PDB file of C-alpha atoms in Angstrom:
ATOM      1  CA  GLU A  21     -15.565  19.658  -3.305  1.00 96.00           C
ATOM      2  CA  VAL A  22     -12.959  17.211  -2.014  1.00 97.00           C
ATOM      3  CA  GLU A  23     -12.806  17.455   1.769  1.00 98.00           C
ATOM      4  CA  LEU A  24     -11.475  15.680   4.848  1.00 98.00           C
ATOM      5  CA  LEU A  25     -12.797  16.590   8.280  1.00 98.00           C
ATOM      6  CA  GLU A  26     -11.104  15.288  11.395  1.00 98.00           C
ATOM      7  CA  SER A  27     -12.783  15.046  14.785  1.00 98.00           C
ATOM      8  CA  GLY A  28     -12.275  13.423  18.157  1.00 98.00           C
ATOM      9  CA  GLY A  29      -9.302  15.375  19.407  1.00 97.00           C
ATOM     10  CA  GLY A  30      -9.107  16.742  22.913  1.00 97.00           C
ATOM     11  CA  VAL A  31      -7.362  16.327  26.227  1.00 97.00           C
ATOM     12  CA  VAL A  32      -6.450  12.800  27.314  1.00 97.00           C
ATOM     13  CA  GLN A  33      -4.631  11.669  30.413  1.00 97.00           C
ATOM     14  CA  PRO A  34      -1.291   9.926  29.929  1.00 97.00           C
ATOM     15  CA  GLY A  35      -1.994   6.225  29.603  1.00 97.00           C
ATOM     16  CA  GLY A  36      -5.496   6.881  28.318  1.00 98.00           C
ATOM     17  CA  SER A  37      -7.160   6.280  24.970  1.00 98.00           C
ATOM     18  CA  LEU A  38      -8.738   8.398  22.282  1.00 98.00           C
ATOM     19  CA  ARG A  39     -10.278   7.663  18.890  1.00 98.00           C
ATOM     20  CA  LEU A  40      -9.923  10.121  16.047  1.00 98.00           C
ATOM     21  CA  SER A  41     -12.246  10.109  13.042  1.00 98.00           C
ATOM     22  CA  CYS A  42     -11.831  11.548   9.563  1.00 98.00           C
ATOM     23  CA  ALA A  43     -14.910  11.975   7.379  1.00 98.00           C
ATOM     24  CA  ALA A  44     -14.262  12.161   3.648  1.00 98.00           C
ATOM     25  CA  SER A  45     -16.423  13.710   0.962  1.00 98.00           C
ATOM     26  CA  GLY A  46     -16.215  14.750  -2.674  1.00 98.00           C
ATOM     27  CA  PHE A  47     -14.269  11.728  -3.968  1.00 97.00           C
ATOM     28  CA  THR A  48     -14.492   7.939  -4.202  1.00 97.00           C
ATOM     29  CA  PHE A  49     -13.313   7.033  -0.709  1.00 97.00           C
ATOM     30  CA  SER A  50     -13.351   3.261  -1.248  1.00 97.00           C
ATOM     31  CA  THR A  51     -10.589   3.425  -3.883  1.00 96.00           C
ATOM     32  CA  SER A  52      -8.271   5.721  -1.914  1.00 97.00           C
ATOM     33  CA  ALA A  53      -5.586   4.776   0.578  1.00 97.00           C
ATOM     34  CA  MET A  54      -5.587   7.099   3.574  1.00 97.00           C
ATOM     35  CA  GLY A  55      -3.074   8.203   6.136  1.00 97.00           C
ATOM     36  CA  TRP A  56      -2.487  10.078   9.366  1.00 98.00           C
ATOM     37  CA  VAL A  57       0.340  12.564   9.898  1.00 98.00           C
ATOM     38  CA  ARG A  58       0.949  14.515  13.078  1.00 98.00           C
ATOM     39  CA  GLN A  59       2.728  17.716  14.052  1.00 98.00           C
ATOM     40  CA  ALA A  60       3.756  18.506  17.603  1.00 98.00           C
ATOM     41  CA  PRO A  61       3.549  22.180  18.581  1.00 97.00           C
ATOM     42  CA  GLY A  62       6.307  24.117  16.830  1.00 96.00           C
ATOM     43  CA  LYS A  63       7.761  20.945  15.293  1.00 98.00           C
ATOM     44  CA  GLY A  64       7.854  19.233  11.915  1.00 98.00           C
ATOM     45  CA  LEU A  65       5.649  16.615  10.292  1.00 98.00           C
ATOM     46  CA  GLU A  66       5.724  13.005  11.456  1.00 98.00           C
ATOM     47  CA  PHE A  67       4.176  10.034   9.657  1.00 97.00           C
ATOM     48  CA  VAL A  68       1.753   8.120  11.890  1.00 98.00           C
ATOM     49  CA  SER A  69      -0.072   5.499   9.831  1.00 97.00           C
ATOM     50  CA  SER A  70      -1.520   4.482   6.463  1.00 96.00           C
ATOM     51  CA  ILE A  71      -4.266   2.090   5.428  1.00 96.00           C
ATOM     52  CA  ASN A  72      -4.986   0.733   1.968  1.00 95.00           C
ATOM     53  CA  ALA A  73      -8.252   1.247   0.101  1.00 96.00           C
ATOM     54  CA  GLY A  74      -9.849  -1.985   1.243  1.00 95.00           C
ATOM     55  CA  GLY A  75      -8.682  -1.692   4.826  1.00 95.00           C
ATOM     56  CA  GLY A  76      -6.807  -4.965   4.882  1.00 94.00           C
ATOM     57  CA  SER A  77      -3.257  -3.573   4.956  1.00 94.00           C
ATOM     58  CA  THR A  78      -1.789  -1.017   7.318  1.00 95.00           C
ATOM     59  CA  TYR A  79       1.577   0.338   8.406  1.00 94.00           C
ATOM     60  CA  TYR A  80       2.755   2.605  11.185  1.00 96.00           C
ATOM     61  CA  GLY A  81       5.487   4.966  12.221  1.00 96.00           C
ATOM     62  CA  LYS A  82       7.936   3.525  14.707  1.00 95.00           C
ATOM     63  CA  SER A  83       6.891   5.770  17.590  1.00 97.00           C
ATOM     64  CA  VAL A  84       3.229   4.651  17.526  1.00 98.00           C
ATOM     65  CA  ARG A  85       3.564   1.025  16.433  1.00 97.00           C
ATOM     66  CA  GLY A  86       1.806  -1.289  18.880  1.00 97.00           C
ATOM     67  CA  ARG A  87      -0.176   1.553  20.496  1.00 98.00           C
ATOM     68  CA  PHE A  88      -2.174   3.086  17.635  1.00 98.00           C
ATOM     69  CA  THR A  89      -4.509   1.279  15.222  1.00 98.00           C
ATOM     70  CA  VAL A  90      -5.846   2.641  11.957  1.00 98.00           C
ATOM     71  CA  SER A  91      -9.102   1.359  10.457  1.00 98.00           C
ATOM     72  CA  ARG A  92     -11.747   2.468   8.007  1.00 98.00           C
ATOM     73  CA  ASP A  93     -15.432   2.054   7.221  1.00 98.00           C
ATOM     74  CA  ASN A  94     -15.962   2.499   3.506  1.00 98.00           C
ATOM     75  CA  SER A  95     -19.743   2.483   3.977  1.00 98.00           C
ATOM     76  CA  LYS A  96     -19.362   5.636   6.089  1.00 98.00           C
ATOM     77  CA  ASN A  97     -16.488   7.226   4.136  1.00 98.00           C
ATOM     78  CA  THR A  98     -14.560   7.445   7.382  1.00 98.00           C
ATOM     79  CA  VAL A  99     -11.094   6.499   8.563  1.00 98.00           C
ATOM     80  CA  TYR A 100     -10.239   6.127  12.237  1.00 98.00           C
ATOM     81  CA  LEU A 101      -7.171   6.266  14.438  1.00 98.00           C
ATOM     82  CA  GLN A 102      -7.474   4.454  17.753  1.00 98.00           C
ATOM     83  CA  MET A 103      -4.842   5.798  20.124  1.00 98.00           C
ATOM     84  CA  ASN A 104      -4.062   3.688  23.201  1.00 98.00           C
ATOM     85  CA  ASN A 105      -1.563   4.209  26.008  1.00 98.00           C
ATOM     86  CA  VAL A 106      -1.210   7.830  24.962  1.00 98.00           C
ATOM     87  CA  GLY A 107       1.903   9.626  26.181  1.00 97.00           C
ATOM     88  CA  VAL A 108       2.833  13.308  26.474  1.00 97.00           C
ATOM     89  CA  GLU A 109       4.983  12.816  23.374  1.00 97.00           C
ATOM     90  CA  ASP A 110       1.791  12.167  21.400  1.00 98.00           C
ATOM     91  CA  THR A 111       0.598  15.746  21.923  1.00 98.00           C
ATOM     92  CA  ALA A 112       0.163  17.116  18.403  1.00 98.00           C
ATOM     93  CA  VAL A 113      -2.185  18.195  15.668  1.00 98.00           C
ATOM     94  CA  TYR A 114      -3.279  15.057  13.813  1.00 98.00           C
ATOM     95  CA  PHE A 115      -3.936  15.441  10.107  1.00 98.00           C
ATOM     96  CA  CYS A 116      -5.865  12.983   7.981  1.00 98.00           C
ATOM     97  CA  ALA A 117      -4.694  12.777   4.370  1.00 98.00           C
ATOM     98  CA  ARG A 118      -5.486  11.020   1.100  1.00 98.00           C
ATOM     99  CA  ALA A 119      -2.945   9.110  -0.971  1.00 97.00           C
ATOM    100  CA  LEU A 120      -2.372  10.698  -4.345  1.00 96.00           C
ATOM    101  CA  HIS A 121      -3.182   7.828  -6.697  1.00 91.00           C
ATOM    102  CA  GLU A 122      -6.164   5.496  -6.528  1.00 86.00           C
ATOM    103  CA  TYR A 123      -5.317   2.132  -4.966  1.00 83.00           C
ATOM    104  CA  ASN A 124      -1.730   3.236  -4.288  1.00 84.00           C
ATOM    105  CA  TYR A 125      -0.834   2.354  -0.754  1.00 81.00           C
ATOM    106  CA  VAL A 126       2.673   3.809  -0.647  1.00 88.00           C
ATOM    107  CA  ASP A 127       2.183   7.310  -1.996  1.00 95.00           C
ATOM    108  CA  PRO A 128       2.432  11.006  -1.144  1.00 97.00           C
ATOM    109  CA  PHE A 129      -0.641  12.794   0.219  1.00 98.00           C
ATOM    110  CA  ASP A 130      -2.535  15.205  -1.999  1.00 97.00           C
ATOM    111  CA  VAL A 131      -5.568  16.126   0.112  1.00 98.00           C
ATOM    112  CA  TRP A 132      -5.308  17.034   3.789  1.00 98.00           C
ATOM    113  CA  GLY A 133      -7.801  17.853   6.501  1.00 98.00           C
ATOM    114  CA  ARG A 134      -7.409  20.847   8.814  1.00 98.00           C
ATOM    115  CA  GLY A 135      -6.304  18.647  11.681  1.00 98.00           C
ATOM    116  CA  THR A 136      -7.507  17.878  15.188  1.00 98.00           C
ATOM    117  CA  MET A 137      -5.505  18.678  18.310  1.00 98.00           C
ATOM    118  CA  VAL A 138      -4.651  15.985  20.838  1.00 98.00           C
ATOM    119  CA  ILE A 139      -3.211  17.037  24.182  1.00 98.00           C
ATOM    120  CA  ALA A 140      -1.920  14.409  26.565  1.00 97.00           C
ATOM    121  CA  SER A 141      -1.872  15.959  29.991  1.00 94.00           C
ATOM    122  CA  SER A 142      -2.808  15.141  33.561  1.00 89.00           C
TER     123      SER A 142
ATOM    124  CA  ASP B  25      14.715   3.380   8.531  1.00 86.00           C
ATOM    125  CA  ILE B  26      15.782   6.084   6.109  1.00 91.00           C
ATOM    126  CA  GLN B  27      16.994   9.297   7.752  1.00 94.00           C
ATOM    127  CA  MET B  28      16.171  12.640   6.166  1.00 97.00           C
ATOM    128  CA  THR B  29      18.044  15.923   6.285  1.00 98.00           C
ATOM    129  CA  GLN B  30      17.236  19.277   4.748  1.00 98.00           C
ATOM    130  CA  SER B  31      19.430  22.301   4.179  1.00 98.00           C
ATOM    131  CA  PRO B  32      19.343  25.046   5.021  1.00 98.00           C
ATOM    132  CA  SER B  33      17.039  24.906   8.042  1.00 98.00           C
ATOM    133  CA  THR B  34      16.170  28.558   7.563  1.00 98.00           C
ATOM    134  CA  LEU B  35      16.554  30.704   4.498  1.00 97.00           C
ATOM    135  CA  SER B  36      16.100  34.482   4.272  1.00 96.00           C
ATOM    136  CA  ALA B  37      15.302  35.744   0.811  1.00 96.00           C
ATOM    137  CA  SER B  38      13.685  38.603  -1.075  1.00 96.00           C
ATOM    138  CA  VAL B  39      10.810  38.652  -3.529  1.00 96.00           C
ATOM    139  CA  GLY B  40      12.176  37.748  -6.954  1.00 97.00           C
ATOM    140  CA  ASP B  41      15.083  35.653  -5.617  1.00 97.00           C
ATOM    141  CA  ARG B  42      15.819  32.166  -6.901  1.00 98.00           C
ATOM    142  CA  VAL B  43      15.687  29.780  -3.960  1.00 98.00           C
ATOM    143  CA  THR B  44      17.011  26.221  -3.693  1.00 98.00           C
ATOM    144  CA  ILE B  45      16.366  23.760  -0.862  1.00 98.00           C
ATOM    145  CA  THR B  46      18.184  20.433  -0.612  1.00 98.00           C
ATOM    146  CA  CYS B  47      16.913  17.178   0.852  1.00 98.00           C
ATOM    147  CA  ARG B  48      19.209  14.222   1.469  1.00 98.00           C
ATOM    148  CA  THR B  49      18.275  10.675   2.452  1.00 97.00           C
ATOM    149  CA  SER B  50      20.489   8.115   4.185  1.00 96.00           C
ATOM    150  CA  GLU B  51      19.619   5.445   1.609  1.00 95.00           C
ATOM    151  CA  SER B  52      18.345   5.622  -1.921  1.00 95.00           C
ATOM    152  CA  THR B  53      14.685   6.479  -2.258  1.00 95.00           C
ATOM    153  CA  PHE B  54      15.030   6.234  -6.049  1.00 95.00           C
ATOM    154  CA  GLU B  55      12.492   8.872  -7.170  1.00 97.00           C
ATOM    155  CA  SER B  56       9.937   8.407  -4.373  1.00 97.00           C
ATOM    156  CA  LEU B  57      10.339  11.889  -2.973  1.00 98.00           C
ATOM    157  CA  ALA B  58       7.720  14.612  -2.547  1.00 98.00           C
ATOM    158  CA  TRP B  59       7.796  18.257  -1.460  1.00 98.00           C
ATOM    159  CA  TYR B  60       5.157  20.112   0.569  1.00 98.00           C
ATOM    160  CA  GLN B  61       4.595  23.739   1.508  1.00 98.00           C
ATOM    161  CA  GLN B  62       3.084  24.570   4.897  1.00 98.00           C
ATOM    162  CA  LYS B  63       1.984  27.917   6.253  1.00 98.00           C
ATOM    163  CA  PRO B  64       1.376  28.554   9.974  1.00 96.00           C
ATOM    164  CA  GLY B  65      -1.867  27.024  11.214  1.00 96.00           C
ATOM    165  CA  ARG B  66      -2.551  25.329   7.885  1.00 98.00           C
ATOM    166  CA  ALA B  67      -2.287  21.829   6.508  1.00 98.00           C
ATOM    167  CA  PRO B  68       0.622  20.977   4.207  1.00 98.00           C
ATOM    168  CA  LYS B  69       0.128  21.388   0.471  1.00 98.00           C
ATOM    169  CA  LEU B  70       1.622  18.901  -1.990  1.00 98.00           C
ATOM    170  CA  LEU B  71       3.860  20.687  -4.505  1.00 98.00           C
ATOM    171  CA  ILE B  72       5.910  17.981  -6.210  1.00 98.00           C
ATOM    172  CA  TYR B  73       5.969  14.172  -6.240  1.00 98.00           C
ATOM    173  CA  LYS B  74       8.102  11.546  -7.924  1.00 98.00           C
ATOM    174  CA  ALA B  75      11.006  13.962  -7.357  1.00 98.00           C
ATOM    175  CA  SER B  76      10.117  16.277 -10.256  1.00 98.00           C
ATOM    176  CA  THR B  77       6.413  15.998 -11.149  1.00 98.00           C
ATOM    177  CA  LEU B  78       4.470  19.158 -10.424  1.00 98.00           C
ATOM    178  CA  GLN B  79       1.146  18.610  -8.677  1.00 97.00           C
ATOM    179  CA  GLY B  80      -1.802  19.779 -10.793  1.00 93.00           C
ATOM    180  CA  ASP B  81      -2.573  23.239  -9.439  1.00 90.00           C
ATOM    181  CA  VAL B  82       0.931  24.289  -8.413  1.00 97.00           C
ATOM    182  CA  SER B  83       2.715  27.234 -10.024  1.00 97.00           C
ATOM    183  CA  SER B  84       5.432  26.411 -12.555  1.00 97.00           C
ATOM    184  CA  ARG B  85       7.903  28.587 -10.623  1.00 98.00           C
ATOM    185  CA  PHE B  86       8.296  25.498  -8.398  1.00 98.00           C
ATOM    186  CA  SER B  87      10.453  22.679  -9.722  1.00 98.00           C
ATOM    187  CA  GLY B  88      12.064  19.566  -8.313  1.00 98.00           C
ATOM    188  CA  SER B  89      15.012  17.438  -9.301  1.00 98.00           C
ATOM    189  CA  GLY B  90      17.181  14.633  -8.050  1.00 98.00           C
ATOM    190  CA  TYR B  91      17.351  10.863  -7.719  1.00 98.00           C
ATOM    191  CA  GLY B  92      18.570   8.387  -5.174  1.00 97.00           C
ATOM    192  CA  THR B  93      19.764  10.255  -2.100  1.00 97.00           C
ATOM    193  CA  GLU B  94      19.915  13.922  -3.073  1.00 98.00           C
ATOM    194  CA  PHE B  95      16.997  16.093  -4.161  1.00 98.00           C
ATOM    195  CA  THR B  96      16.344  19.790  -4.658  1.00 98.00           C
ATOM    196  CA  LEU B  97      13.318  22.050  -4.644  1.00 98.00           C
ATOM    197  CA  THR B  98      13.770  25.284  -6.575  1.00 98.00           C
ATOM    198  CA  ILE B  99      11.561  28.353  -6.588  1.00 98.00           C
ATOM    199  CA  SER B 100      12.558  30.297  -9.682  1.00 97.00           C
ATOM    200  CA  SER B 101      11.306  33.722  -8.548  1.00 97.00           C
ATOM    201  CA  LEU B 102      10.116  33.955  -4.963  1.00 97.00           C
ATOM    202  CA  GLN B 103       6.680  35.506  -4.525  1.00 96.00           C
ATOM    203  CA  PRO B 104       5.110  36.922  -1.332  1.00 95.00           C
ATOM    204  CA  ASP B 105       2.840  33.876  -1.079  1.00 96.00           C
ATOM    205  CA  ASP B 106       5.870  31.549  -1.007  1.00 97.00           C
ATOM    206  CA  PHE B 107       7.107  32.515   2.447  1.00 94.00           C
ATOM    207  CA  ALA B 108       6.415  29.282   4.324  1.00 98.00           C
ATOM    208  CA  THR B 109       8.048  26.095   5.575  1.00 98.00           C
ATOM    209  CA  TYR B 110       8.930  23.379   3.068  1.00 98.00           C
ATOM    210  CA  TYR B 111       9.186  19.670   3.836  1.00 98.00           C
ATOM    211  CA  CYS B 112      10.497  16.797   1.788  1.00 98.00           C
ATOM    212  CA  HIS B 113       8.837  13.400   2.179  1.00 98.00           C
ATOM    213  CA  HIS B 114      10.221   9.971   1.311  1.00 97.00           C
ATOM    214  CA  TYR B 115       7.327   7.608   0.591  1.00 96.00           C
ATOM    215  CA  GLY B 116       8.916   4.724  -1.257  1.00 86.00           C
ATOM    216  CA  ASP B 117       8.537   2.003   1.353  1.00 87.00           C
ATOM    217  CA  TYR B 118       6.648   1.096   4.499  1.00 89.00           C
ATOM    218  CA  SER B 119       8.782   3.415   6.631  1.00 91.00           C
ATOM    219  CA  PRO B 120       7.990   6.817   5.142  1.00 94.00           C
ATOM    220  CA  ALA B 121       9.505   9.907   6.682  1.00 96.00           C
ATOM    221  CA  PHE B 122       9.485  13.673   6.436  1.00 98.00           C
ATOM    222  CA  GLY B 123      12.497  15.944   6.445  1.00 98.00           C
ATOM    223  CA  PRO B 124      12.887  18.406   9.333  1.00 98.00           C
ATOM    224  CA  GLY B 125      11.725  21.350   7.213  1.00 98.00           C
ATOM    225  CA  THR B 126      13.173  24.535   5.738  1.00 98.00           C
ATOM    226  CA  ARG B 127      11.632  27.843   6.718  1.00 98.00           C
ATOM    227  CA  VAL B 128      11.745  30.519   4.041  1.00 98.00           C
ATOM    228  CA  ASP B 129      11.303  33.975   5.487  1.00 95.00           C
ATOM    229  CA  ILE B 130      11.579  37.541   4.316  1.00 87.00           C
ATOM    230  CA  LYS B 131      15.026  39.096   4.226  1.00 88.00           C
TER     231      LYS B 131
END
């Protein structure tokens, strides 16, 4: 069964750091681009970041650029989101998602995890 | 960056109704437009991509159309399972964005 499982969420102080992980199973992870999308409480979806299959190319939403870094370890079937200088505006559920077509880097997302909650609060 | 709008923001409808949601973009996205359904507490589900291509396991009562800057999602006969929030998603460049969402609730 194709599955994505996020972890690493929790409470972080404003200005602090957190690393989210997303473990993939049931498909060939090394040929799939991956992404992160977030949803603040009661709000809509917001694109956070994407990374290509090999890990060498990334792009970010404007609100996180320069603070968040996406990476992946294809030997562990895991994608990461390093969140630095976290602000209260980053409070959200963070979803990990798979790009629809193999090797496509700019693509919609066809498989989603259940999400992990990040709360930035002092 | 491309700006996204959706209309209406909320839609009240009955089972069996034909429902249409519109998504507009500030610049042409050509056909790089997807639609998702999301229910409370759940992850989004991909319904349509490339403006009109139905994702594999999605019911044929869902359809999409449009090109450039104006797109529509149509549900031909609303079913109880379809009450949810729907988002459009422009993915054609390195500044993807989601629309603000349209909530479909029971009249």
